[in-house]
Amino acid sequence: MPALCFYFQVHQPFRLRRYRRQSVGYDHQYFDEAKNRAIFSKVAEKCYLPANRLLLDLIRHHEGRFRVAFSLSGTVIEQMLLYGPEVLASFQELAATGSVEFLGETFYHSLSALHDPVEFFDQVELHRQAVQKYFNQSPRVFRNTELIYNDEIGRQVAALGFQAVCAEGADDILGWRTPHFITEHPHENLKILTKSYRLADDIAFRFSNRGWPEWPLTAEKYAGWIHHLNGAGELVNLFMDYETFGEHQWEDTGIFQFMRRLPTEILKHPDNCFVTPSEAVERLPSHGPLSFSRLVSWADLERDVTAWLGNSMQNKAFQAVHEMGPEIRSRNNPELLETWRRLLTSDHLYYMCTKWFSDGDVHTYFSPYKSPYEAFLTFMNVITDIKLHIIPVVASPPKIF
Amino acid sequence: MIRVLMLGWEYPPHISGGLGTACEGLTKALADEPVAITFLLPRLFGGEQARHLRLVDATRRPLGKTAADESWDESRDGTRLKTLPIDSWLMPYLRPLSLADRERLWAGGPRGLEELIHLLQASEPGSGGALYGQNLFAEVDRFAERCLAHAQTLDFDLIHAHDWMTYPAALAAAKATGKPLILHVHSLETDRSGDAVNTTISSIERRALQQADTVIAVSHFTKQKIIEIYGLAEKKIFVVYNGVQEPGSSAESPKATTWAVELSPPLSPPPPRDRKTVLFLGRITFQKGPEYFVEVAAQVARFIPHVRFVMAGEGDSYPRVRELVRERGLEQVFEFEGFVKGRDRDLLFQQADLYIMPSVSEPFGITPLEALCFDVPVLISRQSGVSEVLSHVLKSDFWDVDEMADLVVGALTHGELRTDLMKMARQELKKINWRVAGRRTFEIYLNTLQMAKSVFEK
């Protein structure tokens, strides 16, 4: 009788334009307005709008028995307001069904939980206000950027009043356990929902892989796997990027047909059901404490943070942008604060990742830069401009004498 | 065992460019495959180390002798060759020399070779474009004639020839023997001369490439040019990337070159540690983009005043580049080292913080790989073959001076960037070696023989 818990991540960063050293001191327009708009529009057309339409149909068709959760970063909500209000409206339509839960996260999809507790608290609060404002919900379950989590982050999340947190069901953390039961923080009042990464990745990554023995994956086959868990699990957490639908897996792979069929196949068995994360926490008991002694994320095979903080450039950039924090937060300059916070978005660090970079590789599809080295220099040039030409100007007291 | 008649123009250590180095790397790798190579050259100077193949001086071997004849002038017998008088000495990329100069130089025997190279390169510029010795065509012609004579007495399965100087010889040998012909393109006339192409050379290239059974290009960049300029069918052109000697793997690694025993003082004292050095090393000619280097330097100097810009090499653009340096007010930060080789060359690499190759058109470009072997990060133009095999380098279009300047300033400012570039490039370098090139070339041999056989059977 496993319950299926879908959570889809929706996020877009504010990408920088190729900002060169020659611009420092002269030009303070850092963000690539045209590119951000173009990418948002493309993803909206290929994924957000058709996938939202599909989910709405499914929720109506199954009369509330099909339920899902979303986490929308604050930056993607801002982009909806700027570039596609109809996309925001379609998410609001989903929210109004009562079958869709919205999770909490950092407004700027940042890594501030790792370094800057003050900023982390502020961003989570900003995000909570945004979810309240646009979807009329107050998030009760938290998901940190890229599912990055350890016991210390759990402590901060509990202090912010969340009931539960989403985390990667990494093998070395779970040990003998399966991810299919709810656990809890060893010391805090915080439940943990662990992602069933094999079943989630079957959809998110392997769905269209013709070299995969299970290809083609049908809803019938997948429902069979879920059913086989009977007794060995209570909850299957299927956490994935929303772009799985139409972007990572293109429409012609049949991903939409798969999803359209899946609820029917799952619900054929009367014991199965769909839940949202907070419903899961309400209904299902905790099976004991689970300690995350290392930083775990949902990225790569390593399930660690090396995709964002794995090389010298990333660590330098992370340090440089956080160093300015206290100075910038101490000012009453909302525009500068907003600019700085957009730089905290984890994607900027991800673009600097060298570990799998190979010119012309598929990974570069997700980066606006030609190389991680360009990404780093662009970012550092922006930091230099803010440091040398924005902060001093704002800071200099009026000359009285 | 495939028996290959290979035609080349030069062989280390007596080289004028990358061609000889490439021939050495490729033939050594092919020695690990079931391949036997007889390598014909216009001349041997002595000192060539080539145990892995049979190196033949085509112009010296008396005609009429059989292949089994013991009097082959092989490289092992270097001392005897050294004493032979050499009546003409021509370089495909260099300017003509006056008769008096030539006589003076050769009076001392082949020892004067390096001096000759220097003199040739230091001479005044001509009318632009690549420069060729005035008797080069006669030499190419003579080489073809001798190769034809050799080919008829030798037993082999196919012909493999490197660059246009050997194409007439290869064509003649192929016609006479009916053996399959593979032409290897290390560079094209348009790469060397831009718009000022020598029409004789380009027509040699066109005719030969069109008649070849198979063409090997050193990059997709070059393959594309062959298709565009000479209209060849895409399917008969194969890409084989050059390799680089793995550092520390042999005595020939750049850190321990064969010239290490020569005792000569370094060209200039080592720079103070607080001054960063950007190095350009190559012929100072249109193809290599030296003027873009100066323009980049002018921008970089605005942001980091103490950077040294070192330019090593000689060539027809030198006076123009020197003038540009003066116009941009860069005399204080710019250094011309002239033509360097051996230990001095190694030293320049060792002192550099960044190596830059802003080539306008570079079929492959082996120097960035050498720089990486010295742990020096590199910036290369996208208009180069080597940019197809390197990801962990800085890249720019050669004309985008603003972009290059930003990359140079960034690389010199942020040690983190240089650290990450080198860490990743070292891993990448391991995959770029001659073994891969040898294996691929062997497969192309098999493929070419197979095609020739099927045509014959029809």
Tab-separated table of C-alpha atoms in Angstrom, chain B residues 30-434:
chain	number	residue	atom	x	y	z
B	30	LEU	CA	52.966	3.356	-36.088
B	31	ALA	CA	55.979	1.231	-35.148
B	32	ASP	CA	53.743	-0.304	-32.462
B	33	GLU	CA	51.251	-1.379	-35.114
B	34	PRO	CA	51.870	-4.088	-37.719
B	35	VAL	CA	53.379	-1.525	-40.094
B	36	ALA	CA	56.825	-1.288	-41.727
B	37	ILE	CA	57.778	2.151	-42.949
B	38	THR	CA	60.369	3.230	-45.461
B	39	PHE	CA	60.652	6.986	-45.034
B	40	LEU	CA	62.005	9.005	-47.954
B	41	LEU	CA	63.381	12.466	-47.279
B	42	PRO	CA	65.036	15.006	-49.574
B	43	ARG	CA	68.152	14.759	-47.447
B	44	LEU	CA	69.516	13.618	-44.130
B	45	PHE	CA	71.788	15.825	-42.104
B	46	GLY	CA	72.964	13.222	-39.647
B	47	GLY	CA	71.830	13.078	-36.081
B	48	GLU	CA	68.343	11.805	-36.909
B	49	GLN	CA	67.349	9.224	-34.317
B	50	ALA	CA	64.956	6.831	-35.954
B	51	ARG	CA	65.514	3.221	-34.993
B	52	HIS	CA	61.854	2.486	-35.580
B	53	LEU	CA	61.917	3.041	-39.300
B	54	ARG	CA	64.117	2.975	-42.319
B	55	LEU	CA	65.006	6.575	-43.044
B	56	VAL	CA	66.195	7.185	-46.584
B	57	ASP	CA	67.809	10.247	-48.111
B	58	ALA	CA	66.135	10.184	-51.496
B	59	THR	CA	68.536	12.479	-53.237
B	60	ARG	CA	71.627	10.680	-52.052
B	61	ARG	CA	70.887	7.067	-52.706
B	62	PRO	CA	72.516	6.031	-55.948
B	63	LEU	CA	69.933	4.915	-58.434
B	64	GLY	CA	69.824	1.370	-59.661
B	65	LYS	CA	70.599	-0.304	-56.365
B	66	THR	CA	68.144	-2.812	-54.991
B	67	ALA	CA	66.182	-2.524	-51.808
B	68	ALA	CA	68.322	-5.159	-50.175
B	69	ASP	CA	71.486	-3.257	-50.953
B	70	GLU	CA	73.599	-2.600	-47.867
B	71	SER	CA	74.587	0.870	-48.936
B	72	TRP	CA	71.357	2.500	-47.740
B	73	ASP	CA	72.202	5.811	-46.180
B	74	GLU	CA	70.441	5.154	-42.935
B	75	SER	CA	70.289	7.576	-40.058
B	76	ARG	CA	72.257	5.336	-37.743
B	77	ASP	CA	75.253	6.053	-39.916
B	78	GLY	CA	75.030	9.706	-39.036
B	79	THR	CA	78.727	10.530	-38.919
B	80	ARG	CA	79.335	9.595	-42.495
B	81	LEU	CA	76.410	11.637	-43.702
B	82	LYS	CA	77.632	14.690	-41.910
B	83	THR	CA	80.677	14.890	-44.106
B	84	LEU	CA	78.737	14.799	-47.338
B	85	PRO	CA	78.633	18.072	-49.211
B	86	ILE	CA	75.101	19.377	-49.572
B	87	ASP	CA	74.600	21.380	-52.699
B	88	SER	CA	71.284	22.968	-51.921
B	89	TRP	CA	69.397	23.547	-48.779
B	90	LEU	CA	65.892	24.838	-48.899
B	91	MET	CA	63.192	25.368	-46.379
B	92	PRO	CA	59.564	25.377	-47.404
B	93	TYR	CA	58.651	28.287	-45.181
B	94	LEU	CA	61.691	30.528	-45.451
B	95	ARG	CA	63.099	33.130	-47.764
B	96	PRO	CA	65.798	32.679	-50.382
B	97	LEU	CA	69.399	33.150	-49.502
B	98	SER	CA	72.093	34.772	-51.598
B	99	LEU	CA	74.639	32.457	-53.136
B	100	ALA	CA	77.461	34.127	-51.208
B	101	ASP	CA	75.665	33.641	-47.919
B	102	ARG	CA	75.060	30.025	-48.696
B	103	GLU	CA	78.683	29.386	-49.565
B	104	ARG	CA	79.906	31.080	-46.433
B	105	LEU	CA	77.570	29.117	-44.246
B	106	TRP	CA	78.202	25.765	-45.753
B	107	ALA	CA	81.949	26.164	-45.642
B	108	GLY	CA	81.807	24.867	-42.093
B	109	GLY	CA	79.660	21.876	-42.968
B	110	PRO	CA	76.261	21.005	-41.528
B	111	ARG	CA	77.257	22.476	-38.153
B	112	GLY	CA	76.206	25.829	-39.575
B	113	LEU	CA	72.627	24.724	-39.945
B	114	GLU	CA	71.272	26.517	-36.931
B	115	GLU	CA	73.032	29.680	-37.963
B	116	LEU	CA	71.428	29.357	-41.353
B	117	ILE	CA	67.991	29.059	-39.853
B	118	HIS	CA	68.679	32.199	-37.885
B	119	LEU	CA	69.901	34.105	-40.859
B	120	LEU	CA	67.035	33.022	-43.025
B	121	GLN	CA	64.527	34.103	-40.477
B	122	ALA	CA	66.168	37.395	-39.630
B	123	SER	CA	66.326	38.589	-43.209
B	124	GLU	CA	64.149	41.443	-44.396
B	125	PRO	CA	60.507	40.848	-45.233
B	126	GLY	CA	59.243	40.243	-48.724
B	127	SER	CA	55.956	41.213	-50.240
B	128	GLY	CA	53.813	39.347	-47.733
B	129	GLY	CA	52.395	35.873	-47.602
B	130	ALA	CA	54.397	32.795	-46.746
B	131	LEU	CA	57.937	32.874	-47.971
B	132	TYR	CA	59.580	30.145	-49.907
B	133	GLY	CA	63.075	29.457	-51.058
B	134	GLN	CA	63.517	30.431	-54.686
B	135	ASN	CA	64.691	27.008	-55.725
B	136	LEU	CA	62.061	25.221	-53.740
B	137	PHE	CA	60.003	24.186	-56.741
B	138	ALA	CA	63.089	22.781	-58.413
B	139	GLU	CA	63.819	20.887	-55.219
B	140	VAL	CA	60.269	19.559	-55.002
B	141	ASP	CA	60.566	18.492	-58.595
B	142	ARG	CA	63.895	16.787	-58.032
B	143	PHE	CA	62.564	14.993	-54.970
B	144	ALA	CA	59.642	13.712	-57.071
B	145	GLU	CA	62.007	12.408	-59.722
B	146	ARG	CA	64.168	10.563	-57.200
B	147	CYS	CA	61.188	9.161	-55.322
B	148	LEU	CA	59.784	7.816	-58.548
B	149	ALA	CA	63.041	5.993	-59.203
B	150	HIS	CA	63.081	4.562	-55.664
B	151	ALA	CA	59.423	3.581	-55.746
B	152	GLN	CA	59.968	1.380	-58.759
B	153	THR	CA	62.647	-0.636	-56.985
B	154	LEU	CA	60.851	-0.963	-53.628
B	155	ASP	CA	58.142	-3.327	-52.530
B	156	PHE	CA	55.304	-1.707	-50.566
B	157	ASP	CA	51.510	-1.696	-50.154
B	158	LEU	CA	50.665	1.981	-50.024
B	159	ILE	CA	52.068	5.501	-50.171
B	160	HIS	CA	51.631	8.026	-47.363
B	161	ALA	CA	52.914	11.559	-47.992
B	162	HIS	CA	53.090	14.645	-45.752
B	163	ASP	CA	52.215	18.134	-47.078
B	164	TRP	CA	52.422	19.658	-50.524
B	165	MET	CA	56.216	19.464	-50.998
B	166	THR	CA	55.962	15.687	-51.201
B	167	TYR	CA	52.659	15.478	-53.096
B	168	PRO	CA	54.184	15.583	-56.613
B	169	ALA	CA	56.556	12.808	-55.587
B	170	ALA	CA	53.748	10.799	-54.085
B	171	LEU	CA	51.504	11.257	-57.129
B	172	ALA	CA	54.290	10.184	-59.475
B	173	ALA	CA	55.060	7.115	-57.379
B	174	ALA	CA	51.383	6.173	-57.151
B	175	LYS	CA	50.914	6.522	-60.921
B	176	ALA	CA	53.966	4.392	-61.646
B	177	THR	CA	53.167	1.602	-59.200
B	178	GLY	CA	49.364	1.677	-59.017
B	179	LYS	CA	49.517	1.600	-55.207
B	180	PRO	CA	46.916	3.413	-53.087
B	181	LEU	CA	47.792	6.990	-52.191
B	182	ILE	CA	47.215	8.621	-48.808
B	183	LEU	CA	47.953	12.330	-48.499
B	184	HIS	CA	48.363	13.844	-45.045
B	185	VAL	CA	47.474	17.541	-44.676
B	186	HIS	CA	49.366	19.262	-41.859
B	187	SER	CA	48.660	22.688	-43.282
B	188	LEU	CA	47.205	24.256	-46.400
B	189	GLU	CA	48.524	27.092	-48.515
B	190	THR	CA	45.679	29.329	-47.287
B	191	ASP	CA	46.721	28.709	-43.666
B	192	ARG	CA	50.259	29.776	-44.411
B	193	SER	CA	49.570	32.726	-46.680
B	194	GLY	CA	46.044	33.942	-46.081
B	195	ASP	CA	44.793	35.723	-49.179
B	196	ALA	CA	48.253	35.989	-50.754
B	197	VAL	CA	48.325	32.367	-51.822
B	198	ASN	CA	50.971	30.991	-54.111
B	199	THR	CA	48.963	29.643	-57.009
B	200	THR	CA	51.541	27.024	-57.952
B	201	ILE	CA	51.328	25.514	-54.495
B	202	SER	CA	47.571	25.680	-54.292
B	203	SER	CA	47.255	23.973	-57.663
B	204	ILE	CA	49.653	21.239	-56.499
B	205	GLU	CA	47.462	20.808	-53.424
B	206	ARG	CA	44.266	20.775	-55.437
B	207	ARG	CA	45.432	18.276	-58.040
B	208	ALA	CA	47.087	15.933	-55.588
B	209	LEU	CA	44.271	15.919	-53.028
B	210	GLN	CA	41.697	15.283	-55.719
B	211	GLN	CA	43.617	12.271	-56.950
B	212	ALA	CA	44.418	10.782	-53.552
B	213	ASP	CA	42.549	7.664	-52.481
B	214	THR	CA	42.421	8.905	-48.903
B	215	VAL	CA	43.199	12.248	-47.277
B	216	ILE	CA	44.194	12.611	-43.626
B	217	ALA	CA	43.597	16.024	-42.025
B	218	VAL	CA	45.066	17.041	-38.666
B	219	SER	CA	41.732	18.510	-37.494
B	220	HIS	CA	38.101	18.993	-38.457
B	221	PHE	CA	39.013	22.656	-38.925
B	222	THR	CA	41.436	21.586	-41.692
B	223	LYS	CA	39.070	18.959	-43.079
B	224	GLN	CA	36.413	21.609	-43.506
B	225	LYS	CA	38.851	23.884	-45.325
B	226	ILE	CA	39.873	21.088	-47.697
B	227	ILE	CA	36.222	20.546	-48.545
B	228	GLU	CA	35.533	24.257	-48.996
B	229	ILE	CA	38.653	25.218	-50.923
B	230	TYR	CA	39.349	22.125	-52.996
B	231	GLY	CA	35.859	20.669	-53.182
B	232	LEU	CA	36.842	17.210	-51.995
B	233	ALA	CA	34.264	14.602	-51.079
B	234	GLU	CA	33.709	14.581	-47.330
B	235	LYS	CA	33.862	10.799	-47.110
B	236	LYS	CA	37.440	10.385	-48.257
B	237	ILE	CA	38.865	12.767	-45.628
B	238	PHE	CA	39.673	11.388	-42.185
B	239	VAL	CA	40.776	13.343	-39.122
B	240	VAL	CA	43.795	12.202	-37.121
B	241	TYR	CA	44.789	14.557	-34.322
B	242	ASN	CA	48.430	15.055	-33.505
B	243	GLY	CA	49.689	13.928	-30.121
B	244	VAL	CA	52.207	15.257	-27.701
B	245	GLN	CA	55.092	13.458	-26.058
B	246	GLU	CA	53.920	12.572	-22.587
B	247	PRO	CA	55.898	14.669	-20.128
B	248	GLY	CA	58.504	12.728	-18.239
B	249	SER	CA	57.818	9.588	-20.249
B	250	SER	CA	61.005	9.704	-22.262
B	251	ALA	CA	64.188	11.611	-22.834
B	252	GLU	CA	62.323	13.533	-25.506
B	253	SER	CA	59.877	15.152	-23.143
B	254	PRO	CA	60.022	18.940	-23.320
B	255	LYS	CA	61.607	19.092	-19.888
B	256	ALA	CA	64.646	17.176	-21.053
B	257	THR	CA	65.138	17.894	-24.707
B	258	THR	CA	68.015	16.583	-26.743
B	259	TRP	CA	69.575	20.035	-26.634
B	260	ALA	CA	69.906	20.029	-22.890
B	261	VAL	CA	73.613	19.310	-23.148
B	262	GLU	CA	74.367	22.481	-25.074
B	263	LEU	CA	75.782	25.020	-22.688
B	264	SER	CA	74.416	28.408	-23.525
B	265	PRO	CA	73.355	31.118	-21.126
B	266	PRO	CA	69.653	31.894	-20.828
B	267	LEU	CA	68.467	34.664	-23.092
B	268	SER	CA	67.450	36.997	-20.309
B	269	PRO	CA	67.631	36.871	-16.532
B	270	PRO	CA	64.587	35.349	-14.873
B	271	PRO	CA	61.871	37.920	-14.291
B	272	PRO	CA	61.136	39.260	-10.829
B	273	ARG	CA	58.548	37.069	-9.168
B	274	ASP	CA	55.949	39.787	-8.847
B	275	ARG	CA	55.799	40.330	-12.607
B	276	LYS	CA	53.540	38.027	-14.541
B	277	THR	CA	54.609	36.876	-17.994
B	278	VAL	CA	52.479	36.240	-21.057
B	279	LEU	CA	54.233	34.306	-23.814
B	280	PHE	CA	53.764	34.185	-27.577
B	281	LEU	CA	55.960	31.662	-29.343
B	282	GLY	CA	55.798	31.066	-33.055
B	283	ARG	CA	56.626	32.509	-36.416
B	284	ILE	CA	55.842	36.212	-36.492
B	285	THR	CA	53.669	36.029	-39.519
B	286	PHE	CA	50.071	36.662	-40.577
B	287	GLN	CA	48.954	33.099	-39.818
B	288	LYS	CA	49.939	33.256	-36.143
B	289	GLY	CA	48.107	36.506	-35.354
B	290	PRO	CA	51.015	38.414	-33.726
B	291	GLU	CA	49.277	41.774	-34.139
B	292	TYR	CA	46.319	40.546	-32.098
B	293	PHE	CA	48.772	39.656	-29.350
B	294	VAL	CA	50.008	43.257	-29.287
B	295	GLU	CA	46.463	44.660	-29.206
B	296	VAL	CA	45.599	42.336	-26.327
B	297	ALA	CA	48.774	43.420	-24.522
B	298	ALA	CA	47.788	47.075	-24.916
B	299	GLN	CA	44.459	46.429	-23.187
B	300	VAL	CA	45.896	44.200	-20.484
B	301	ALA	CA	48.558	46.769	-19.608
B	302	ARG	CA	45.789	49.218	-18.698
B	303	PHE	CA	44.603	46.892	-15.949
B	304	ILE	CA	47.840	45.272	-14.810
B	305	PRO	CA	50.755	47.590	-15.540
B	306	HIS	CA	53.608	45.232	-14.671
B	307	VAL	CA	52.880	42.309	-16.973
B	308	ARG	CA	55.696	41.218	-19.304
B	309	PHE	CA	54.739	40.296	-22.843
B	310	VAL	CA	57.316	38.058	-24.414
B	311	MET	CA	57.342	37.328	-28.121
B	312	ALA	CA	59.638	34.565	-29.312
B	313	GLY	CA	60.077	33.901	-33.008
B	314	GLU	CA	61.013	35.527	-36.264
B	315	GLY	CA	59.126	36.226	-39.430
B	316	ASP	CA	57.995	38.643	-42.076
B	317	SER	CA	55.590	40.537	-39.815
B	318	TYR	CA	58.292	41.365	-37.276
B	319	PRO	CA	58.946	44.979	-38.385
B	320	ARG	CA	55.240	45.702	-38.479
B	321	VAL	CA	54.696	44.177	-35.047
B	322	ARG	CA	57.660	46.069	-33.607
B	323	GLU	CA	56.191	49.287	-34.986
B	324	LEU	CA	52.793	48.466	-33.482
B	325	VAL	CA	54.397	47.894	-30.080
B	326	ARG	CA	55.932	51.357	-30.348
B	327	GLU	CA	52.651	52.957	-31.430
B	328	ARG	CA	50.833	51.425	-28.479
B	329	GLY	CA	53.555	52.632	-26.110
B	330	LEU	CA	54.397	49.134	-24.956
B	331	GLU	CA	58.204	49.204	-25.325
B	332	GLN	CA	58.650	48.975	-21.558
B	333	VAL	CA	56.603	45.815	-21.157
B	334	PHE	CA	57.254	44.066	-24.471
B	335	GLU	CA	60.247	41.829	-25.137
B	336	PHE	CA	61.308	40.265	-28.432
B	337	GLU	CA	63.420	37.167	-27.954
B	338	GLY	CA	64.014	36.254	-31.588
B	339	PHE	CA	64.108	32.636	-32.700
B	340	VAL	CA	64.666	30.332	-29.750
B	341	LYS	CA	65.085	26.602	-29.472
B	342	GLY	CA	66.265	23.960	-27.093
B	343	ARG	CA	66.972	24.982	-23.566
B	344	ASP	CA	66.184	28.651	-24.109
B	345	ARG	CA	62.807	27.681	-25.439
B	346	ASP	CA	62.159	25.488	-22.407
B	347	LEU	CA	63.160	28.360	-20.175
B	348	LEU	CA	60.656	30.698	-21.810
B	349	PHE	CA	57.879	28.192	-21.185
B	350	GLN	CA	59.001	27.761	-17.589
B	351	GLN	CA	58.927	31.505	-16.938
B	352	ALA	CA	55.486	32.018	-18.454
B	353	ASP	CA	52.275	32.421	-16.461
B	354	LEU	CA	50.105	32.198	-19.556
B	355	TYR	CA	50.760	31.012	-23.097
B	356	ILE	CA	48.787	32.635	-25.875
B	357	MET	CA	48.240	31.422	-29.437
B	358	PRO	CA	45.990	33.921	-31.223
B	359	SER	CA	46.360	32.190	-34.612
B	360	VAL	CA	44.234	33.382	-37.489
B	361	SER	CA	44.307	29.920	-39.019
B	362	GLU	CA	46.038	27.016	-37.308
B	363	PRO	CA	45.529	23.541	-38.818
B	364	PHE	CA	46.537	21.926	-35.534
B	365	GLY	CA	48.999	23.856	-33.327
B	366	ILE	CA	51.227	21.779	-31.136
B	367	THR	CA	52.792	24.556	-28.995
B	368	PRO	CA	49.797	24.897	-26.635
B	369	LEU	CA	50.253	21.227	-25.777
B	370	GLU	CA	53.923	21.873	-25.065
B	371	ALA	CA	53.028	24.821	-22.830
B	372	LEU	CA	50.633	22.606	-20.886
B	373	CYS	CA	53.460	20.094	-20.445
B	374	PHE	CA	55.293	22.887	-18.615
B	375	ASP	CA	52.212	23.480	-16.424
B	376	VAL	CA	51.500	26.767	-18.166
B	377	PRO	CA	47.801	27.467	-18.808
B	378	VAL	CA	46.974	28.523	-22.349
B	379	LEU	CA	44.691	30.821	-24.299
B	380	ILE	CA	44.091	29.700	-27.877
B	381	SER	CA	42.046	30.956	-30.779
B	382	ARG	CA	39.031	28.929	-31.802
B	383	GLN	CA	40.426	29.037	-35.340
B	384	SER	CA	42.788	26.190	-34.519
B	385	GLY	CA	42.661	22.423	-34.788
B	386	VAL	CA	44.036	21.943	-31.291
B	387	SER	CA	40.975	23.694	-29.833
B	388	GLU	CA	39.015	20.610	-30.952
B	389	VAL	CA	40.937	18.391	-28.532
B	390	LEU	CA	41.382	20.790	-25.592
B	391	SER	CA	38.473	21.796	-23.353
B	392	HIS	CA	40.383	22.998	-20.323
B	393	VAL	CA	41.998	26.030	-21.882
B	394	LEU	CA	40.843	29.574	-22.445
B	395	LYS	CA	39.407	30.088	-25.918
B	396	SER	CA	38.458	33.055	-28.008
B	397	ASP	CA	37.968	34.022	-31.613
B	398	PHE	CA	41.253	35.544	-32.797
B	399	TRP	CA	39.592	38.821	-33.787
B	400	ASP	CA	37.884	39.300	-30.412
B	401	VAL	CA	40.590	41.352	-28.723
B	402	ASP	CA	38.252	42.475	-25.912
B	403	GLU	CA	37.452	38.883	-25.035
B	404	MET	CA	41.107	37.814	-25.091
B	405	ALA	CA	42.113	40.773	-22.944
B	406	ASP	CA	39.470	39.890	-20.350
B	407	LEU	CA	40.643	36.281	-20.301
B	408	VAL	CA	44.289	37.317	-19.907
B	409	VAL	CA	43.546	39.807	-17.121
B	410	GLY	CA	41.362	37.243	-15.368
B	411	ALA	CA	43.908	34.464	-15.677
B	412	LEU	CA	46.687	36.661	-14.302
B	413	THR	CA	44.541	38.062	-11.492
B	414	HIS	CA	42.980	34.843	-10.234
B	415	GLY	CA	45.373	32.088	-9.263
B	416	GLU	CA	42.310	29.898	-8.668
B	417	LEU	CA	41.528	29.963	-12.369
B	418	ARG	CA	45.066	28.929	-13.306
B	419	THR	CA	44.989	26.173	-10.685
B	420	ASP	CA	41.745	24.697	-11.987
B	421	LEU	CA	42.750	25.065	-15.636
B	422	MET	CA	45.981	23.155	-15.095
B	423	LYS	CA	44.456	20.526	-12.834
B	424	MET	CA	41.934	19.616	-15.520
B	425	ALA	CA	44.281	20.141	-18.475
B	426	ARG	CA	46.806	17.690	-17.041
B	427	GLN	CA	44.130	14.982	-17.085
B	428	GLU	CA	43.084	15.957	-20.574
B	429	LEU	CA	46.681	15.873	-21.808
B	430	LYS	CA	46.981	12.207	-20.916
B	431	LYS	CA	44.385	11.387	-23.541
B	432	ILE	CA	46.136	13.318	-26.306
B	433	ASN	CA	48.971	11.098	-27.413
B	434	TRP	CA	50.518	9.645	-30.515
